[in-house]
Structure formats: structure tokens, C-alpha cells
Amino acid sequence: MSKLRLEFIERRQVPWAGLVFLAAALLCGVSVALEWRDLQAGRMVLQERSGKLEKSLKERQRSALQEQKKADPAAELRLKERQKVIASLNYSWNRILSPLEQTESNEVAILSFVHDQSVGGAQLTVEALDFPALSRFVDKMNQDADGRRWYVANYQTQAPGSPATIKATVLNQ
């Protein structure tokens, strides 16, 4: 009988170089994760500080503006005048003037028009041929009135030497 010969494969050696590389990579990963956590905490602290500084800056700007107003009252007056001009430019003049244009009449002449934007009231000085013409004019003005009514505040007849006319003040308040 013949002798049995078995040829075993040699056992593989442990790859020490690979394990060392794996351990180094793992240490680098842990180091990066810890550094990231520290940076996030620092970012949060800096954001809180930035918010506090912005709030402090706004308060200082507000107090400096108030001090400037106290020191220069003329600047405050100029600012108020600018605001009045802007308000008058943005005012809805069509709403006020369109009823006047629609009540066109040969019997009544509008001599002056005064409008107070703060109250919204208006005053007309008119001259009419007679009182019924004046009354018709006021009625036409009230046809399109939106809540505010026009009325004759006072009137007077002109002197006897001139043509017979009535001068009146018509208010809207």
C-alpha cells in the first residue's frame, strides 16, 4: 500500500500593515468627529454673541438718533415737513376732486377750494346766480358723497350795485 500524502495549504499570516492602517484611519475619524463637535459648540456660542451684539447695536443706534433729534430740532422739523409732502403726494385727490368736476354748472362758480387732509374736510367758496342754483349745486355734490355730506355753512347776497349773486361757503365734514 502506498503512503498517503496530504498537502495542506499554509496558513495565511495576519496582515499587520492593514490592521495598523485601519487603526490609524479609525483614530483619524474619531479625531475629526470630536473636532466637528467642538466647532459646532463654538459656532453656537458665536451665534449667540452675534445676536447680543446686533441687539446692542440697534439700541445704541436708537439712542443716538434720539439724542440727535434733541440736539437738532430743525432736523426733526425738516423730517416732519418731508413726511407731510409725501403724504400729500400719496393722497387720493381724485376722490376729492371728481365730485367737483361732475357738478359742472353754469349757474355756480367755484372761487376757492381748501382741503384739510388730516381731518378729511373740505371747504368751497362759491358764487351762484340765486339760492335755488346754489341748492341744486349742493344736491349734486351730495349725490356721490361717500358718508360725508356737503352743506351750506353761510351765504350772503352781493351788494345792490353789482349783479344779483349769492356768495356762499360750502363745507364737507
PDB file of C-alpha atoms in Angstrom:
ATOM      1  CA  MET A   1       0.000   0.000   0.000  1.00  0.00           C
ATOM      2  CA  SER A   2       1.107   3.423  -0.669  1.00  0.00           C
ATOM      3  CA  LYS A   3       1.605   6.088   1.787  1.00  0.00           C
ATOM      4  CA  LEU A   4      -0.998   8.820   1.935  1.00  0.00           C
ATOM      5  CA  ARG A   5       0.383  12.245   1.460  1.00  0.00           C
ATOM      6  CA  LEU A   6      -1.685  15.248   2.257  1.00  0.00           C
ATOM      7  CA  GLU A   7      -0.562  18.652   1.196  1.00  0.00           C
ATOM      8  CA  PHE A   8      -2.109  21.282   3.385  1.00  0.00           C
ATOM      9  CA  ILE A   9      -2.267  24.902   2.377  1.00  0.00           C
ATOM     10  CA  GLU A  10      -0.134  27.045   4.513  1.00  0.00           C
ATOM     11  CA  ARG A  11      -1.936  29.195   6.906  1.00  0.00           C
ATOM     12  CA  ARG A  12      -2.103  32.875   5.960  1.00  0.00           C
ATOM     13  CA  GLN A  13      -0.306  35.356   8.112  1.00  0.00           C
ATOM     14  CA  VAL A  14      -2.110  38.232   9.776  1.00  0.00           C
ATOM     15  CA  PRO A  15      -1.783  41.426   7.639  1.00  0.00           C
ATOM     16  CA  TRP A  16      -0.300  43.658  10.274  1.00  0.00           C
ATOM     17  CA  ALA A  17       0.205  46.549   7.906  1.00  0.00           C
ATOM     18  CA  GLY A  18      -3.519  46.596   7.014  1.00  0.00           C
ATOM     19  CA  LEU A  19      -4.566  46.452  10.648  1.00  0.00           C
ATOM     20  CA  VAL A  20      -2.244  49.313  11.519  1.00  0.00           C
ATOM     21  CA  PHE A  21      -3.696  51.350   8.620  1.00  0.00           C
ATOM     22  CA  LEU A  22      -7.261  50.529   9.764  1.00  0.00           C
ATOM     23  CA  ALA A  23      -6.469  51.597  13.330  1.00  0.00           C
ATOM     24  CA  ALA A  24      -4.894  54.850  12.096  1.00  0.00           C
ATOM     25  CA  ALA A  25      -7.954  55.585   9.917  1.00  0.00           C
ATOM     26  CA  LEU A  26     -10.262  54.874  12.845  1.00  0.00           C
ATOM     27  CA  LEU A  27      -8.281  57.234  15.083  1.00  0.00           C
ATOM     28  CA  CYS A  28      -8.395  59.952  12.408  1.00  0.00           C
ATOM     29  CA  GLY A  29     -12.183  59.511  12.054  1.00  0.00           C
ATOM     30  CA  VAL A  30     -12.722  59.801  15.808  1.00  0.00           C
ATOM     31  CA  SER A  31     -10.443  62.852  15.895  1.00  0.00           C
ATOM     32  CA  VAL A  32     -12.395  64.525  13.062  1.00  0.00           C
ATOM     33  CA  ALA A  33     -15.735  63.760  14.777  1.00  0.00           C
ATOM     34  CA  LEU A  34     -14.538  65.287  18.058  1.00  0.00           C
ATOM     35  CA  GLU A  35     -13.186  68.354  16.241  1.00  0.00           C
ATOM     36  CA  TRP A  36     -16.530  68.784  14.410  1.00  0.00           C
ATOM     37  CA  ARG A  37     -18.416  68.620  17.706  1.00  0.00           C
ATOM     38  CA  ASP A  38     -16.134  71.288  19.211  1.00  0.00           C
ATOM     39  CA  LEU A  39     -16.580  73.514  16.154  1.00  0.00           C
ATOM     40  CA  GLN A  40     -20.376  73.192  16.353  1.00  0.00           C
ATOM     41  CA  ALA A  41     -20.333  74.217  20.009  1.00  0.00           C
ATOM     42  CA  GLY A  42     -18.104  77.197  19.147  1.00  0.00           C
ATOM     43  CA  ARG A  43     -20.437  78.179  16.304  1.00  0.00           C
ATOM     44  CA  MET A  44     -23.424  78.190  18.669  1.00  0.00           C
ATOM     45  CA  VAL A  45     -21.554  80.399  21.145  1.00  0.00           C
ATOM     46  CA  LEU A  46     -20.563  82.811  18.370  1.00  0.00           C
ATOM     47  CA  GLN A  47     -24.142  82.970  17.040  1.00  0.00           C
ATOM     48  CA  GLU A  48     -25.467  83.849  20.493  1.00  0.00           C
ATOM     49  CA  ARG A  49     -22.821  86.532  20.876  1.00  0.00           C
ATOM     50  CA  SER A  50     -23.586  87.908  17.410  1.00  0.00           C
ATOM     51  CA  GLY A  51     -27.291  88.173  18.289  1.00  0.00           C
ATOM     52  CA  LYS A  52     -26.499  90.028  21.505  1.00  0.00           C
ATOM     53  CA  LEU A  53     -24.172  92.416  19.670  1.00  0.00           C
ATOM     54  CA  GLU A  54     -26.804  93.145  16.982  1.00  0.00           C
ATOM     55  CA  LYS A  55     -29.384  93.887  19.669  1.00  0.00           C
ATOM     56  CA  SER A  56     -26.936  96.174  21.465  1.00  0.00           C
ATOM     57  CA  LEU A  57     -26.111  97.947  18.189  1.00  0.00           C
ATOM     58  CA  LYS A  58     -29.796  98.603  17.447  1.00  0.00           C
ATOM     59  CA  GLU A  59     -30.321 100.022  20.944  1.00  0.00           C
ATOM     60  CA  ARG A  60     -27.296 102.298  20.580  1.00  0.00           C
ATOM     61  CA  GLN A  61     -28.437 103.481  17.145  1.00  0.00           C
ATOM     62  CA  ARG A  62     -31.900 104.232  18.520  1.00  0.00           C
ATOM     63  CA  SER A  63     -30.487 106.197  21.458  1.00  0.00           C
ATOM     64  CA  ALA A  64     -28.066 108.073  19.172  1.00  0.00           C
ATOM     65  CA  LEU A  65     -30.965 109.014  16.880  1.00  0.00           C
ATOM     66  CA  GLN A  66     -32.972 110.284  19.848  1.00  0.00           C
ATOM     67  CA  GLU A  67     -30.019 112.334  21.060  1.00  0.00           C
ATOM     68  CA  GLN A  68     -29.575 113.752  17.569  1.00  0.00           C
ATOM     69  CA  LYS A  69     -33.240 114.746  17.487  1.00  0.00           C
ATOM     70  CA  LYS A  70     -32.834 116.506  20.819  1.00  0.00           C
ATOM     71  CA  ALA A  71     -29.672 118.249  19.666  1.00  0.00           C
ATOM     72  CA  ASP A  72     -31.068 119.385  16.274  1.00  0.00           C
ATOM     73  CA  PRO A  73     -34.785 120.273  16.431  1.00  0.00           C
ATOM     74  CA  ALA A  74     -34.579 121.785  12.933  1.00  0.00           C
ATOM     75  CA  ALA A  75     -33.797 118.346  11.510  1.00  0.00           C
ATOM     76  CA  GLU A  76     -36.924 116.956  13.130  1.00  0.00           C
ATOM     77  CA  LEU A  77     -38.983 119.780  11.631  1.00  0.00           C
ATOM     78  CA  ARG A  78     -37.495 119.066   8.193  1.00  0.00           C
ATOM     79  CA  LEU A  79     -38.364 115.393   8.609  1.00  0.00           C
ATOM     80  CA  LYS A  80     -41.958 116.253   9.530  1.00  0.00           C
ATOM     81  CA  GLU A  81     -42.238 118.560   6.510  1.00  0.00           C
ATOM     82  CA  ARG A  82     -40.944 115.797   4.234  1.00  0.00           C
ATOM     83  CA  GLN A  83     -43.492 113.400   5.671  1.00  0.00           C
ATOM     84  CA  LYS A  84     -46.280 115.941   5.027  1.00  0.00           C
ATOM     85  CA  VAL A  85     -45.161 116.368   1.415  1.00  0.00           C
ATOM     86  CA  ILE A  86     -45.043 112.610   0.900  1.00  0.00           C
ATOM     87  CA  ALA A  87     -48.489 112.218   2.451  1.00  0.00           C
ATOM     88  CA  SER A  88     -49.953 114.918   0.197  1.00  0.00           C
ATOM     89  CA  LEU A  89     -48.383 113.342  -2.888  1.00  0.00           C
ATOM     90  CA  ASN A  90     -49.813 109.947  -1.965  1.00  0.00           C
ATOM     91  CA  TYR A  91     -53.244 111.371  -1.109  1.00  0.00           C
ATOM     92  CA  SER A  92     -56.214 110.272  -3.236  1.00  0.00           C
ATOM     93  CA  TRP A  93     -57.052 113.626  -4.825  1.00  0.00           C
ATOM     94  CA  ASN A  94     -59.332 112.024  -7.435  1.00  0.00           C
ATOM     95  CA  ARG A  95     -61.753 111.041  -4.702  1.00  0.00           C
ATOM     96  CA  ILE A  96     -61.981 114.695  -3.625  1.00  0.00           C
ATOM     97  CA  LEU A  97     -61.884 116.455  -6.983  1.00  0.00           C
ATOM     98  CA  SER A  98     -64.092 114.155  -9.094  1.00  0.00           C
ATOM     99  CA  PRO A  99     -67.372 115.275  -7.417  1.00  0.00           C
ATOM    100  CA  LEU A 100     -66.377 118.886  -8.134  1.00  0.00           C
ATOM    101  CA  GLU A 101     -65.767 118.099 -11.785  1.00  0.00           C
ATOM    102  CA  GLN A 102     -69.037 116.180 -12.110  1.00  0.00           C
ATOM    103  CA  THR A 103     -71.135 119.051 -10.740  1.00  0.00           C
ATOM    104  CA  GLU A 104     -70.205 121.354 -13.577  1.00  0.00           C
ATOM    105  CA  SER A 105     -72.754 124.137 -13.694  1.00  0.00           C
ATOM    106  CA  ASN A 106     -73.090 127.466 -15.479  1.00  0.00           C
ATOM    107  CA  GLU A 107     -75.074 128.843 -12.555  1.00  0.00           C
ATOM    108  CA  VAL A 108     -72.383 128.327  -9.895  1.00  0.00           C
ATOM    109  CA  ALA A 109     -68.721 129.370 -10.000  1.00  0.00           C
ATOM    110  CA  ILE A 110     -66.177 127.862  -7.617  1.00  0.00           C
ATOM    111  CA  LEU A 111     -63.987 130.672  -6.299  1.00  0.00           C
ATOM    112  CA  SER A 112     -61.750 128.708  -3.927  1.00  0.00           C
ATOM    113  CA  PHE A 113     -61.180 125.196  -2.651  1.00  0.00           C
ATOM    114  CA  VAL A 114     -59.489 124.330   0.655  1.00  0.00           C
ATOM    115  CA  HIS A 115     -58.942 120.756   1.802  1.00  0.00           C
ATOM    116  CA  ASP A 116     -57.579 119.601   5.169  1.00  0.00           C
ATOM    117  CA  GLN A 117     -56.001 116.155   4.714  1.00  0.00           C
ATOM    118  CA  SER A 118     -55.647 115.449   8.409  1.00  0.00           C
ATOM    119  CA  VAL A 119     -59.394 115.736   9.025  1.00  0.00           C
ATOM    120  CA  GLY A 120     -60.565 114.972   5.506  1.00  0.00           C
ATOM    121  CA  GLY A 121     -62.821 118.035   5.407  1.00  0.00           C
ATOM    122  CA  ALA A 122     -63.138 120.447   2.510  1.00  0.00           C
ATOM    123  CA  GLN A 123     -64.382 123.997   2.093  1.00  0.00           C
ATOM    124  CA  LEU A 124     -65.624 125.616  -1.103  1.00  0.00           C
ATOM    125  CA  THR A 125     -66.260 129.277  -1.665  1.00  0.00           C
ATOM    126  CA  VAL A 126     -68.783 129.585  -4.476  1.00  0.00           C
ATOM    127  CA  GLU A 127     -70.774 132.269  -6.211  1.00  0.00           C
ATOM    128  CA  ALA A 128     -74.247 131.391  -7.509  1.00  0.00           C
ATOM    129  CA  LEU A 129     -76.824 133.257  -9.559  1.00  0.00           C
ATOM    130  CA  ASP A 130     -79.539 132.572  -6.991  1.00  0.00           C
ATOM    131  CA  PHE A 131     -80.272 130.394  -3.967  1.00  0.00           C
ATOM    132  CA  PRO A 132     -82.055 127.581  -5.913  1.00  0.00           C
ATOM    133  CA  ALA A 133     -78.954 127.258  -8.128  1.00  0.00           C
ATOM    134  CA  LEU A 134     -76.807 127.001  -5.002  1.00  0.00           C
ATOM    135  CA  SER A 135     -79.158 124.384  -3.566  1.00  0.00           C
ATOM    136  CA  ARG A 136     -79.017 122.316  -6.790  1.00  0.00           C
ATOM    137  CA  PHE A 137     -75.210 122.523  -6.719  1.00  0.00           C
ATOM    138  CA  VAL A 138     -75.064 121.171  -3.153  1.00  0.00           C
ATOM    139  CA  ASP A 139     -77.559 118.415  -4.042  1.00  0.00           C
ATOM    140  CA  LYS A 140     -75.367 117.343  -6.993  1.00  0.00           C
ATOM    141  CA  MET A 141     -72.343 117.265  -4.703  1.00  0.00           C
ATOM    142  CA  ASN A 142     -74.205 115.005  -2.256  1.00  0.00           C
ATOM    143  CA  GLN A 143     -75.285 112.510  -4.935  1.00  0.00           C
ATOM    144  CA  ASP A 144     -71.880 110.815  -4.975  1.00  0.00           C
ATOM    145  CA  ALA A 145     -70.915 111.596  -1.377  1.00  0.00           C
ATOM    146  CA  ASP A 146     -69.493 108.588   0.430  1.00  0.00           C
ATOM    147  CA  GLY A 147     -70.548 109.160   4.018  1.00  0.00           C
ATOM    148  CA  ARG A 148     -69.631 112.852   4.193  1.00  0.00           C
ATOM    149  CA  ARG A 149     -72.268 115.407   3.326  1.00  0.00           C
ATOM    150  CA  TRP A 150     -71.821 118.811   1.722  1.00  0.00           C
ATOM    151  CA  TYR A 151     -73.808 121.653   3.240  1.00  0.00           C
ATOM    152  CA  VAL A 152     -74.048 125.435   3.005  1.00  0.00           C
ATOM    153  CA  ALA A 153     -72.326 126.894   6.056  1.00  0.00           C
ATOM    154  CA  ASN A 154     -73.117 130.527   5.280  1.00  0.00           C
ATOM    155  CA  TYR A 155     -74.133 132.730   2.393  1.00  0.00           C
ATOM    156  CA  GLN A 156     -74.671 136.385   1.614  1.00  0.00           C
ATOM    157  CA  THR A 157     -76.183 138.294  -1.244  1.00  0.00           C
ATOM    158  CA  GLN A 158     -73.902 140.684  -3.066  1.00  0.00           C
ATOM    159  CA  ALA A 159     -74.236 144.439  -2.843  1.00  0.00           C
ATOM    160  CA  PRO A 160     -77.103 146.035  -4.778  1.00  0.00           C
ATOM    161  CA  GLY A 161     -74.748 147.834  -7.190  1.00  0.00           C
ATOM    162  CA  SER A 162     -73.384 144.562  -8.624  1.00  0.00           C
ATOM    163  CA  PRO A 163     -75.326 141.813 -10.393  1.00  0.00           C
ATOM    164  CA  ALA A 164     -77.582 139.866  -8.032  1.00  0.00           C
ATOM    165  CA  THR A 165     -75.434 136.913  -6.942  1.00  0.00           C
ATOM    166  CA  ILE A 166     -75.041 134.872  -3.808  1.00  0.00           C
ATOM    167  CA  LYS A 167     -71.618 134.196  -2.326  1.00  0.00           C
ATOM    168  CA  ALA A 168     -71.560 131.105  -0.100  1.00  0.00           C
ATOM    169  CA  THR A 169     -69.271 128.785   1.815  1.00  0.00           C
ATOM    170  CA  VAL A 170     -69.990 125.081   1.310  1.00  0.00           C
ATOM    171  CA  LEU A 171     -68.413 122.606   3.750  1.00  0.00           C
ATOM    172  CA  ASN A 172     -67.843 118.883   3.726  1.00  0.00           C
ATOM    173  CA  GLN A 173     -67.080 117.442   7.161  1.00  0.00           C
TER     174      GLN A 173
END
